[in-house]
């Protein structure tokens, strides 16, 4: 469903506005917002957002179901932990947080089992989650164990002071040793489930890359993010003609196997919210990624 905000509704909270549109309780509306069932101008929003004239609000019809998120004893690769933060090396295929139709097996389910102390700023579906990576992207995430730590880390992300380095294998031979992609990203007008480089309802997005190694028809690259848009690396590399190998959405090539896209969040650096000290962590490429690299090194006919 979709509506355009009229002048008479300007400055209303979006949850209150939607209560007027749908015969639903405020708590259910807020859960819809938390689980990204509500978009403003094709972007995620918060319950506290005050709507403006001309805003395009879209929402999915609410389906009543069990919304409880249960702790699950799922092994976690914890790189670092103290009373304020936790750094985890996420495995391939693990969704970060629950969403409608997918309430089990996520990183959040595992975190709830591991720790009773997680921030609740992002609501009950995303306790502790400060930032995300895609299900089939592997690598490092920082989790906040209290609200003060969460606010501090979120501010660093907003001010672009965190350090995030990725490694990716892309189709094609990248000729330049380094490069910067500065292209805004927004919702794909033809497919709302995808993102695209666009000037319509988009946000600035900047990705820096450096070549690590070239093969006959692929390139191993290192990437550093200035911004953190949804699917940013995948969209940007596809935009310049070098899509991520094994990417089922933006790859435009047959999948080599079902091990997930060749994109790994290798390094993560931030200022500790309590001590003020800079901390940086690194992780090795997962076995599935290394296996595909070996395939490219040994076979030129892919």
Short mmCIF file of N, CA, C and O in Angstrom, two decimals, residues 69-201:
data_model
loop_
_atom_site.label_atom_id
_atom_site.label_comp_id
_atom_site.label_asym_id
_atom_site.label_seq_id
_atom_site.Cartn_x
_atom_site.Cartn_y
_atom_site.Cartn_z
N UNK A 69 10.97 -13.47 19.59
CA UNK A 69 12.31 -13.82 19.14
C UNK A 69 12.96 -14.60 20.26
O UNK A 69 13.18 -14.09 21.36
N UNK A 70 13.26 -15.87 20.01
CA UNK A 70 13.77 -16.76 21.05
C UNK A 70 15.29 -16.90 20.97
O UNK A 70 15.86 -16.97 19.89
N UNK A 71 15.96 -16.97 22.13
CA UNK A 71 17.39 -17.28 22.14
C UNK A 71 17.63 -18.68 21.58
O UNK A 71 16.84 -19.59 21.82
N UNK A 72 18.71 -18.84 20.82
CA UNK A 72 19.05 -20.15 20.26
C UNK A 72 20.54 -20.42 20.48
O UNK A 72 21.37 -19.52 20.32
N UNK A 73 20.83 -21.65 20.82
CA UNK A 73 22.22 -22.05 21.07
C UNK A 73 22.92 -22.29 19.75
O UNK A 73 23.12 -23.43 19.32
N UNK A 74 23.31 -21.19 19.10
CA UNK A 74 24.00 -21.25 17.81
C UNK A 74 25.44 -20.80 18.05
O UNK A 74 25.68 -19.74 18.62
N UNK A 75 26.42 -21.60 17.64
CA UNK A 75 27.83 -21.22 17.85
C UNK A 75 28.17 -19.88 17.20
O UNK A 75 27.72 -19.58 16.09
N UNK A 76 28.93 -19.08 17.92
CA UNK A 76 29.38 -17.79 17.41
C UNK A 76 30.91 -17.75 17.41
O UNK A 76 31.55 -18.24 18.34
N UNK A 77 31.47 -17.15 16.39
CA UNK A 77 32.91 -16.92 16.32
C UNK A 77 33.17 -15.53 16.90
O UNK A 77 33.13 -14.52 16.18
N UNK A 78 33.40 -15.46 18.21
CA UNK A 78 33.57 -14.18 18.89
C UNK A 78 35.05 -13.80 18.89
O UNK A 78 35.91 -14.51 19.41
N UNK A 79 35.35 -12.66 18.27
CA UNK A 79 36.72 -12.19 18.15
C UNK A 79 37.14 -11.39 19.38
O UNK A 79 38.30 -11.45 19.81
N UNK A 80 36.20 -10.65 19.97
CA UNK A 80 36.50 -9.84 21.15
C UNK A 80 35.19 -9.59 21.92
O UNK A 80 34.13 -9.47 21.32
N UNK A 81 35.31 -9.50 23.25
CA UNK A 81 34.13 -9.19 24.05
C UNK A 81 34.54 -8.57 25.38
O UNK A 81 35.51 -9.00 26.01
N UNK A 82 33.81 -7.53 25.79
CA UNK A 82 33.93 -6.99 27.14
C UNK A 82 32.53 -6.59 27.58
O UNK A 82 31.53 -7.01 26.97
N UNK A 83 32.40 -5.79 28.61
CA UNK A 83 31.07 -5.47 29.14
C UNK A 83 30.30 -4.47 28.28
O UNK A 83 29.12 -4.26 28.49
N UNK A 84 30.97 -3.88 27.28
CA UNK A 84 30.32 -2.87 26.44
C UNK A 84 30.11 -3.29 24.99
O UNK A 84 29.10 -2.94 24.38
N UNK A 85 31.06 -4.01 24.44
CA UNK A 85 30.98 -4.37 23.02
C UNK A 85 31.34 -5.83 22.81
O UNK A 85 31.98 -6.46 23.66
N UNK A 86 30.92 -6.32 21.66
CA UNK A 86 31.23 -7.68 21.25
C UNK A 86 31.50 -7.62 19.75
O UNK A 86 30.73 -7.03 18.99
N UNK A 87 32.61 -8.20 19.32
CA UNK A 87 32.94 -8.27 17.90
C UNK A 87 32.83 -9.71 17.45
O UNK A 87 33.46 -10.60 18.03
N UNK A 88 31.99 -9.95 16.46
CA UNK A 88 31.74 -11.31 16.00
C UNK A 88 32.12 -11.45 14.54
O UNK A 88 31.95 -10.51 13.74
N UNK A 89 32.65 -12.60 14.18
CA UNK A 89 32.99 -12.93 12.79
C UNK A 89 31.83 -13.76 12.24
O UNK A 89 31.72 -14.96 12.52
N UNK A 90 30.94 -13.11 11.47
CA UNK A 90 29.72 -13.76 11.01
C UNK A 90 29.99 -14.77 9.91
O UNK A 90 30.74 -14.50 8.98
N UNK A 91 29.35 -15.91 10.02
CA UNK A 91 29.54 -16.97 9.02
C UNK A 91 28.67 -16.75 7.81
O UNK A 91 27.70 -15.97 7.82
N UNK A 92 28.99 -17.45 6.75
CA UNK A 92 28.25 -17.38 5.51
C UNK A 92 26.82 -17.91 5.69
O UNK A 92 26.62 -18.95 6.32
N UNK A 93 25.84 -17.19 5.18
CA UNK A 93 24.45 -17.64 5.20
C UNK A 93 23.66 -17.22 6.41
O UNK A 93 22.44 -17.42 6.45
N UNK A 94 24.30 -16.64 7.41
CA UNK A 94 23.57 -16.24 8.62
C UNK A 94 22.97 -14.84 8.45
O UNK A 94 23.68 -13.87 8.22
N UNK A 95 21.65 -14.76 8.57
CA UNK A 95 20.96 -13.47 8.55
C UNK A 95 21.25 -12.75 9.86
O UNK A 95 21.32 -13.37 10.92
N UNK A 96 21.42 -11.43 9.81
CA UNK A 96 21.80 -10.69 11.01
C UNK A 96 20.66 -10.58 12.01
O UNK A 96 20.84 -10.84 13.20
N UNK A 97 19.47 -10.19 11.55
CA UNK A 97 18.37 -10.03 12.50
C UNK A 97 17.07 -10.58 11.93
O UNK A 97 16.90 -10.67 10.71
N UNK A 98 16.13 -10.95 12.80
CA UNK A 98 14.86 -11.50 12.34
C UNK A 98 14.04 -10.50 11.53
O UNK A 98 14.18 -9.28 11.68
N UNK A 99 13.18 -11.04 10.69
CA UNK A 99 12.26 -10.26 9.88
C UNK A 99 11.03 -11.14 9.65
O UNK A 99 11.07 -12.34 9.93
N UNK A 100 9.92 -10.56 9.18
CA UNK A 100 8.73 -11.36 8.95
C UNK A 100 9.01 -12.62 8.15
O UNK A 100 9.63 -12.57 7.09
N UNK A 101 8.60 -13.76 8.70
CA UNK A 101 8.80 -15.04 8.03
C UNK A 101 10.14 -15.68 8.31
O UNK A 101 10.41 -16.78 7.86
N UNK A 102 11.00 -14.98 9.05
CA UNK A 102 12.33 -15.51 9.34
C UNK A 102 12.73 -15.10 10.76
O UNK A 102 13.42 -14.10 10.96
N UNK A 103 12.28 -15.87 11.74
CA UNK A 103 12.51 -15.52 13.14
C UNK A 103 13.51 -16.43 13.84
O UNK A 103 13.75 -16.28 15.03
N UNK A 104 14.08 -17.37 13.12
CA UNK A 104 15.00 -18.33 13.74
C UNK A 104 16.32 -18.38 12.97
O UNK A 104 16.39 -18.08 11.79
N UNK A 105 17.36 -18.79 13.69
CA UNK A 105 18.66 -19.02 13.07
C UNK A 105 19.45 -17.77 12.74
O UNK A 105 20.46 -17.85 12.03
N UNK A 106 19.03 -16.62 13.24
CA UNK A 106 19.73 -15.37 12.93
C UNK A 106 20.82 -15.08 13.95
O UNK A 106 20.88 -15.70 15.02
N UNK A 107 21.65 -14.11 13.63
CA UNK A 107 22.68 -13.67 14.58
C UNK A 107 22.04 -13.18 15.87
O UNK A 107 22.56 -13.45 16.96
N UNK A 108 20.93 -12.49 15.78
CA UNK A 108 20.24 -12.00 16.98
C UNK A 108 19.81 -13.15 17.88
O UNK A 108 19.97 -13.09 19.10
N UNK A 109 19.26 -14.22 17.31
CA UNK A 109 18.88 -15.38 18.12
C UNK A 109 20.09 -15.92 18.88
O UNK A 109 20.00 -16.26 20.07
N UNK A 110 21.23 -15.98 18.20
CA UNK A 110 22.45 -16.47 18.84
C UNK A 110 22.95 -15.51 19.92
O UNK A 110 23.39 -15.93 20.99
N UNK A 111 22.87 -14.21 19.65
CA UNK A 111 23.31 -13.21 20.63
C UNK A 111 22.45 -13.24 21.89
O UNK A 111 22.97 -13.09 23.00
N UNK A 112 21.14 -13.43 21.72
CA UNK A 112 20.25 -13.48 22.87
C UNK A 112 20.58 -14.67 23.78
O UNK A 112 20.41 -14.58 25.00
N UNK A 113 21.03 -15.76 23.19
CA UNK A 113 21.43 -16.92 23.99
C UNK A 113 22.77 -16.66 24.67
O UNK A 113 22.98 -17.05 25.83
N UNK A 114 23.66 -15.98 23.97
CA UNK A 114 25.01 -15.76 24.48
C UNK A 114 25.06 -14.72 25.60
O UNK A 114 25.84 -14.85 26.55
N UNK A 115 24.25 -13.66 25.49
CA UNK A 115 24.35 -12.56 26.44
C UNK A 115 22.98 -12.02 26.83
O UNK A 115 22.10 -11.86 25.98
N UNK A 116 22.82 -11.72 28.11
CA UNK A 116 21.59 -11.11 28.59
C UNK A 116 21.65 -9.59 28.47
O UNK A 116 20.66 -8.90 28.70
N UNK A 117 22.83 -9.08 28.13
CA UNK A 117 23.02 -7.63 28.04
C UNK A 117 23.25 -7.23 26.59
O UNK A 117 24.33 -7.43 26.04
N UNK A 118 22.22 -6.65 25.99
CA UNK A 118 22.31 -6.12 24.63
C UNK A 118 21.51 -4.82 24.58
O UNK A 118 20.49 -4.68 25.25
N UNK A 119 21.97 -3.87 23.79
CA UNK A 119 21.25 -2.61 23.67
C UNK A 119 19.87 -2.84 23.07
O UNK A 119 19.64 -3.80 22.33
N UNK A 120 18.93 -1.96 23.41
CA UNK A 120 17.57 -2.10 22.87
C UNK A 120 17.14 -0.88 22.06
O UNK A 120 15.95 -0.69 21.79
N UNK A 121 18.09 -0.06 21.64
CA UNK A 121 17.77 1.15 20.89
C UNK A 121 17.05 0.84 19.59
O UNK A 121 16.13 1.55 19.18
N UNK A 122 17.45 -0.23 18.92
CA UNK A 122 16.85 -0.57 17.62
C UNK A 122 15.65 -1.51 17.74
O UNK A 122 15.22 -2.10 16.75
N UNK A 123 15.11 -1.65 18.96
CA UNK A 123 13.90 -2.44 19.13
C UNK A 123 14.16 -3.90 19.39
O UNK A 123 15.30 -4.37 19.36
N UNK A 124 13.09 -4.64 19.64
CA UNK A 124 13.21 -6.03 20.06
C UNK A 124 13.71 -6.96 18.97
O UNK A 124 14.21 -8.05 19.24
N UNK A 125 13.60 -6.55 17.70
CA UNK A 125 14.05 -7.42 16.62
C UNK A 125 15.53 -7.26 16.32
O UNK A 125 16.12 -8.08 15.62
N UNK A 126 16.15 -6.18 16.83
CA UNK A 126 17.56 -5.94 16.52
C UNK A 126 18.35 -5.58 17.77
O UNK A 126 19.10 -4.60 17.77
N UNK A 127 18.22 -6.32 18.85
CA UNK A 127 18.98 -6.00 20.06
C UNK A 127 20.49 -6.09 19.81
O UNK A 127 20.99 -7.07 19.28
N UNK A 128 21.18 -5.04 20.19
CA UNK A 128 22.63 -5.01 20.04
C UNK A 128 23.14 -4.66 18.66
O UNK A 128 24.32 -4.35 18.49
N UNK A 129 22.29 -4.69 17.65
CA UNK A 129 22.75 -4.53 16.27
C UNK A 129 22.96 -3.05 15.94
O UNK A 129 22.01 -2.27 15.91
N UNK A 130 24.20 -2.70 15.68
CA UNK A 130 24.56 -1.33 15.33
C UNK A 130 24.63 -1.17 13.81
O UNK A 130 24.23 -0.15 13.25
N UNK A 131 25.14 -2.17 13.12
CA UNK A 131 25.23 -2.16 11.66
C UNK A 131 25.08 -3.60 11.17
O UNK A 131 25.17 -4.55 11.95
N UNK A 132 24.82 -3.75 9.87
CA UNK A 132 24.55 -5.09 9.33
C UNK A 132 25.48 -5.39 8.16
O UNK A 132 26.03 -4.49 7.54
N UNK A 133 25.59 -6.67 7.86
CA UNK A 133 26.13 -7.11 6.58
C UNK A 133 25.16 -8.17 6.04
O UNK A 133 24.40 -8.77 6.79
N UNK A 134 25.19 -8.37 4.73
CA UNK A 134 24.24 -9.29 4.10
C UNK A 134 24.42 -10.71 4.61
O UNK A 134 25.50 -11.09 5.07
N UNK A 135 23.37 -11.50 4.47
CA UNK A 135 23.40 -12.89 4.93
C UNK A 135 24.56 -13.67 4.33
O UNK A 135 25.24 -14.43 5.01
N UNK A 136 24.82 -13.46 3.03
CA UNK A 136 25.87 -14.24 2.36
C UNK A 136 27.16 -13.44 2.20
O UNK A 136 28.02 -13.80 1.39
N UNK A 137 27.29 -12.39 3.01
CA UNK A 137 28.58 -11.73 3.20
C UNK A 137 29.11 -12.18 4.54
O UNK A 137 28.38 -12.23 5.53
N UNK A 138 30.38 -12.55 4.59
CA UNK A 138 30.98 -13.02 5.83
C UNK A 138 31.78 -11.88 6.47
O UNK A 138 32.06 -10.86 5.83
N UNK A 139 32.14 -12.08 7.75
CA UNK A 139 33.08 -11.14 8.35
C UNK A 139 32.61 -10.44 9.60
O UNK A 139 31.67 -10.88 10.28
N UNK A 140 33.27 -9.33 9.91
CA UNK A 140 33.20 -8.71 11.23
C UNK A 140 32.06 -7.72 11.42
O UNK A 140 31.79 -6.88 10.56
N UNK A 141 31.42 -7.85 12.58
CA UNK A 141 30.37 -6.93 13.03
C UNK A 141 30.64 -6.57 14.48
O UNK A 141 31.06 -7.42 15.27
N UNK A 142 30.35 -5.32 14.86
CA UNK A 142 30.43 -4.95 16.27
C UNK A 142 29.01 -4.89 16.82
O UNK A 142 28.08 -4.42 16.17
N UNK A 143 28.84 -5.42 18.01
CA UNK A 143 27.54 -5.49 18.68
C UNK A 143 27.63 -4.66 19.97
O UNK A 143 28.64 -4.73 20.69
N UNK A 144 26.60 -3.89 20.27
CA UNK A 144 26.58 -3.06 21.48
C UNK A 144 25.85 -3.80 22.60
O UNK A 144 24.74 -4.30 22.41
N UNK A 145 26.47 -3.85 23.77
CA UNK A 145 25.87 -4.57 24.89
C UNK A 145 25.10 -3.66 25.84
O UNK A 145 24.50 -4.14 26.81
N UNK A 146 25.09 -2.36 25.57
CA UNK A 146 24.26 -1.42 26.33
C UNK A 146 23.97 -0.21 25.45
O UNK A 146 24.63 0.00 24.41
N UNK A 147 23.00 0.59 25.85
CA UNK A 147 22.56 1.71 25.01
C UNK A 147 23.61 2.81 24.87
O UNK A 147 23.71 3.45 23.82
N UNK A 148 24.38 3.04 25.92
CA UNK A 148 25.41 4.07 25.83
C UNK A 148 26.45 3.69 24.79
O UNK A 148 26.88 4.52 23.97
N UNK A 149 26.86 2.44 24.81
CA UNK A 149 27.82 1.97 23.81
C UNK A 149 27.23 2.04 22.41
O UNK A 149 27.91 2.43 21.44
N UNK A 150 25.95 1.69 22.28
CA UNK A 150 25.27 1.72 21.00
C UNK A 150 25.28 3.14 20.42
O UNK A 150 25.60 3.34 19.24
N UNK A 151 24.90 4.11 21.24
CA UNK A 151 24.85 5.49 20.78
C UNK A 151 26.22 5.98 20.33
O UNK A 151 26.35 6.68 19.32
N UNK A 152 27.25 5.60 21.07
CA UNK A 152 28.61 6.01 20.74
C UNK A 152 29.06 5.41 19.42
O UNK A 152 29.62 6.09 18.55
N UNK A 153 28.79 4.12 19.23
CA UNK A 153 29.19 3.43 17.99
C UNK A 153 28.39 3.94 16.79
O UNK A 153 28.93 4.12 15.70
N UNK A 154 27.09 4.17 17.01
CA UNK A 154 26.24 4.66 15.92
C UNK A 154 26.69 6.04 15.46
O UNK A 154 26.67 6.35 14.26
N UNK A 155 27.14 6.86 16.41
CA UNK A 155 27.63 8.20 16.06
C UNK A 155 28.89 8.10 15.21
O UNK A 155 29.07 8.86 14.26
N UNK A 156 29.76 7.16 15.56
CA UNK A 156 30.98 6.96 14.76
C UNK A 156 30.64 6.55 13.33
O UNK A 156 31.26 7.02 12.37
N UNK A 157 29.66 5.67 13.19
CA UNK A 157 29.24 5.26 11.85
C UNK A 157 28.67 6.44 11.08
O UNK A 157 28.96 6.63 9.90
N UNK A 158 27.86 7.24 11.76
CA UNK A 158 27.24 8.40 11.11
C UNK A 158 28.29 9.42 10.70
O UNK A 158 28.20 10.02 9.62
N UNK A 159 29.31 9.59 11.53
CA UNK A 159 30.35 10.58 11.23
C UNK A 159 31.48 10.01 10.39
O UNK A 159 32.47 10.68 10.14
N UNK A 160 31.35 8.74 9.99
CA UNK A 160 32.30 8.07 9.09
C UNK A 160 33.71 7.96 9.70
O UNK A 160 34.70 8.06 8.99
N UNK A 161 33.76 7.75 11.00
CA UNK A 161 35.06 7.61 11.66
C UNK A 161 35.42 6.15 11.93
O UNK A 161 36.51 5.88 12.44
N UNK A 162 34.52 5.23 11.65
CA UNK A 162 34.87 3.82 11.78
C UNK A 162 35.70 3.39 10.57
O UNK A 162 35.66 4.03 9.51
N UNK A 163 36.46 2.33 10.74
CA UNK A 163 37.28 1.80 9.65
C UNK A 163 36.72 0.45 9.25
O UNK A 163 36.62 -0.47 10.08
N UNK A 164 36.33 0.32 7.99
CA UNK A 164 35.78 -0.94 7.51
C UNK A 164 36.45 -1.31 6.19
O UNK A 164 36.36 -0.57 5.22
N UNK A 165 37.12 -2.45 6.19
CA UNK A 165 37.80 -2.91 4.99
C UNK A 165 37.25 -4.28 4.59
O UNK A 165 37.12 -5.17 5.42
N UNK A 166 36.92 -4.41 3.31
CA UNK A 166 36.36 -5.65 2.77
C UNK A 166 37.33 -6.22 1.74
O UNK A 166 38.14 -5.50 1.16
N UNK A 167 37.19 -7.51 1.49
CA UNK A 167 37.88 -8.16 0.38
C UNK A 167 36.81 -8.79 -0.50
O UNK A 167 35.87 -9.41 0.01
N UNK A 168 36.94 -8.61 -1.80
CA UNK A 168 35.95 -9.16 -2.73
C UNK A 168 36.65 -9.73 -3.96
O UNK A 168 37.72 -9.27 -4.36
N UNK A 169 36.01 -10.72 -4.55
CA UNK A 169 36.43 -11.25 -5.84
C UNK A 169 35.38 -10.81 -6.85
O UNK A 169 34.18 -11.07 -6.65
N UNK A 170 35.81 -10.11 -7.90
CA UNK A 170 34.86 -9.58 -8.87
C UNK A 170 35.14 -10.15 -10.25
O UNK A 170 36.27 -10.51 -10.59
N UNK A 171 34.09 -10.23 -11.05
CA UNK A 171 34.24 -10.67 -12.44
C UNK A 171 34.94 -9.59 -13.25
O UNK A 171 34.65 -8.40 -13.09
N UNK A 172 35.83 -10.00 -14.14
CA UNK A 172 36.53 -9.07 -15.01
C UNK A 172 37.88 -8.66 -14.45
O UNK A 172 38.14 -8.79 -13.25
N UNK A 173 38.73 -8.16 -15.31
CA UNK A 173 40.07 -7.72 -14.91
C UNK A 173 40.05 -6.20 -14.72
O UNK A 173 39.89 -5.45 -15.68
N UNK A 174 40.18 -5.78 -13.48
CA UNK A 174 40.19 -4.35 -13.16
C UNK A 174 41.56 -3.79 -13.55
O UNK A 174 42.59 -4.21 -13.01
N UNK A 175 41.58 -2.84 -14.46
CA UNK A 175 42.84 -2.34 -15.01
C UNK A 175 43.54 -1.33 -14.11
O UNK A 175 44.77 -1.27 -14.07
N UNK A 176 42.79 -0.51 -13.41
CA UNK A 176 43.40 0.50 -12.53
C UNK A 176 43.74 -0.13 -11.19
O UNK A 176 42.99 -0.96 -10.67
N UNK A 177 44.86 0.28 -10.62
CA UNK A 177 45.30 -0.30 -9.35
C UNK A 177 44.44 0.17 -8.18
O UNK A 177 44.23 -0.56 -7.20
N UNK A 178 43.95 1.40 -8.25
CA UNK A 178 43.08 1.96 -7.20
C UNK A 178 41.97 2.75 -7.86
O UNK A 178 42.06 3.15 -9.03
N UNK A 179 40.92 3.00 -7.09
CA UNK A 179 39.81 3.79 -7.61
C UNK A 179 38.82 4.15 -6.53
O UNK A 179 38.82 3.57 -5.44
N UNK A 180 37.99 5.13 -6.82
CA UNK A 180 36.92 5.55 -5.91
C UNK A 180 35.61 5.62 -6.67
O UNK A 180 35.55 6.18 -7.77
N UNK A 181 34.58 5.01 -6.11
CA UNK A 181 33.24 5.07 -6.70
C UNK A 181 32.40 5.99 -5.82
O UNK A 181 32.15 5.71 -4.65
N UNK A 182 32.01 7.11 -6.38
CA UNK A 182 31.19 8.10 -5.66
C UNK A 182 29.88 8.23 -6.42
O UNK A 182 29.77 9.00 -7.38
N UNK A 183 28.90 7.42 -6.02
CA UNK A 183 27.63 7.36 -6.75
C UNK A 183 26.50 7.09 -5.77
O UNK A 183 26.57 6.12 -5.00
N UNK A 184 25.45 7.91 -5.76
CA UNK A 184 24.36 7.76 -4.80
C UNK A 184 23.57 6.47 -5.00
O UNK A 184 23.41 6.00 -6.14
N UNK A 185 23.10 5.90 -3.91
CA UNK A 185 22.36 4.64 -3.96
C UNK A 185 20.97 4.82 -3.36
O UNK A 185 20.80 5.45 -2.32
N UNK A 186 19.99 4.25 -4.05
CA UNK A 186 18.61 4.26 -3.57
C UNK A 186 17.90 3.00 -4.01
O UNK A 186 18.49 2.12 -4.63
N UNK A 187 16.62 2.93 -3.71
CA UNK A 187 15.84 1.76 -4.08
C UNK A 187 15.69 1.68 -5.59
O UNK A 187 15.47 2.68 -6.27
N UNK A 188 15.84 0.48 -6.15
CA UNK A 188 15.69 0.26 -7.58
C UNK A 188 14.22 0.50 -7.96
O UNK A 188 13.32 -0.13 -7.39
N UNK A 189 13.98 1.39 -8.90
CA UNK A 189 12.61 1.74 -9.28
C UNK A 189 11.86 0.57 -9.93
O UNK A 189 10.63 0.52 -9.91
N UNK A 190 12.61 -0.41 -10.47
CA UNK A 190 11.98 -1.54 -11.14
C UNK A 190 11.80 -2.75 -10.23
O UNK A 190 11.05 -3.66 -10.55
N UNK A 191 12.54 -2.76 -9.11
CA UNK A 191 12.48 -3.90 -8.20
C UNK A 191 12.79 -3.39 -6.79
O UNK A 191 13.95 -3.14 -6.45
N UNK A 192 11.78 -3.26 -5.94
CA UNK A 192 11.94 -2.67 -4.62
C UNK A 192 12.84 -3.49 -3.71
O UNK A 192 13.34 -2.99 -2.70
N UNK A 193 13.07 -4.75 -4.06
CA UNK A 193 13.94 -5.58 -3.24
C UNK A 193 15.42 -5.31 -3.52
O UNK A 193 16.29 -5.78 -2.77
N UNK A 194 15.69 -4.59 -4.59
CA UNK A 194 17.08 -4.32 -4.99
C UNK A 194 17.41 -2.84 -4.80
O UNK A 194 16.53 -1.99 -4.73
N UNK A 195 18.72 -2.57 -4.71
CA UNK A 195 19.20 -1.20 -4.67
C UNK A 195 19.88 -0.90 -6.00
O UNK A 195 20.22 -1.81 -6.77
N UNK A 196 20.08 0.40 -6.27
CA UNK A 196 20.69 0.79 -7.54
C UNK A 196 21.35 2.16 -7.40
O UNK A 196 21.01 2.93 -6.50
N UNK A 197 22.27 2.46 -8.30
CA UNK A 197 22.80 3.82 -8.38
C UNK A 197 21.73 4.66 -9.07
O UNK A 197 21.31 4.36 -10.18
N UNK A 198 21.27 5.69 -8.38
CA UNK A 198 20.18 6.51 -8.87
C UNK A 198 20.20 7.87 -8.20
O UNK A 198 20.79 8.03 -7.12
N UNK A 199 19.57 8.85 -8.82
CA UNK A 199 19.44 10.18 -8.22
C UNK A 199 18.09 10.35 -7.53
O UNK A 199 17.83 11.39 -6.91
N UNK A 200 17.24 9.35 -7.62
CA UNK A 200 15.89 9.44 -7.07
C UNK A 200 15.86 8.89 -5.65
O UNK A 200 16.15 7.71 -5.42
N UNK A 201 15.52 9.75 -4.67
CA UNK A 201 15.43 9.34 -3.26
C UNK A 201 16.66 8.54 -2.83
O UNK A 201 16.56 7.50 -2.17
#
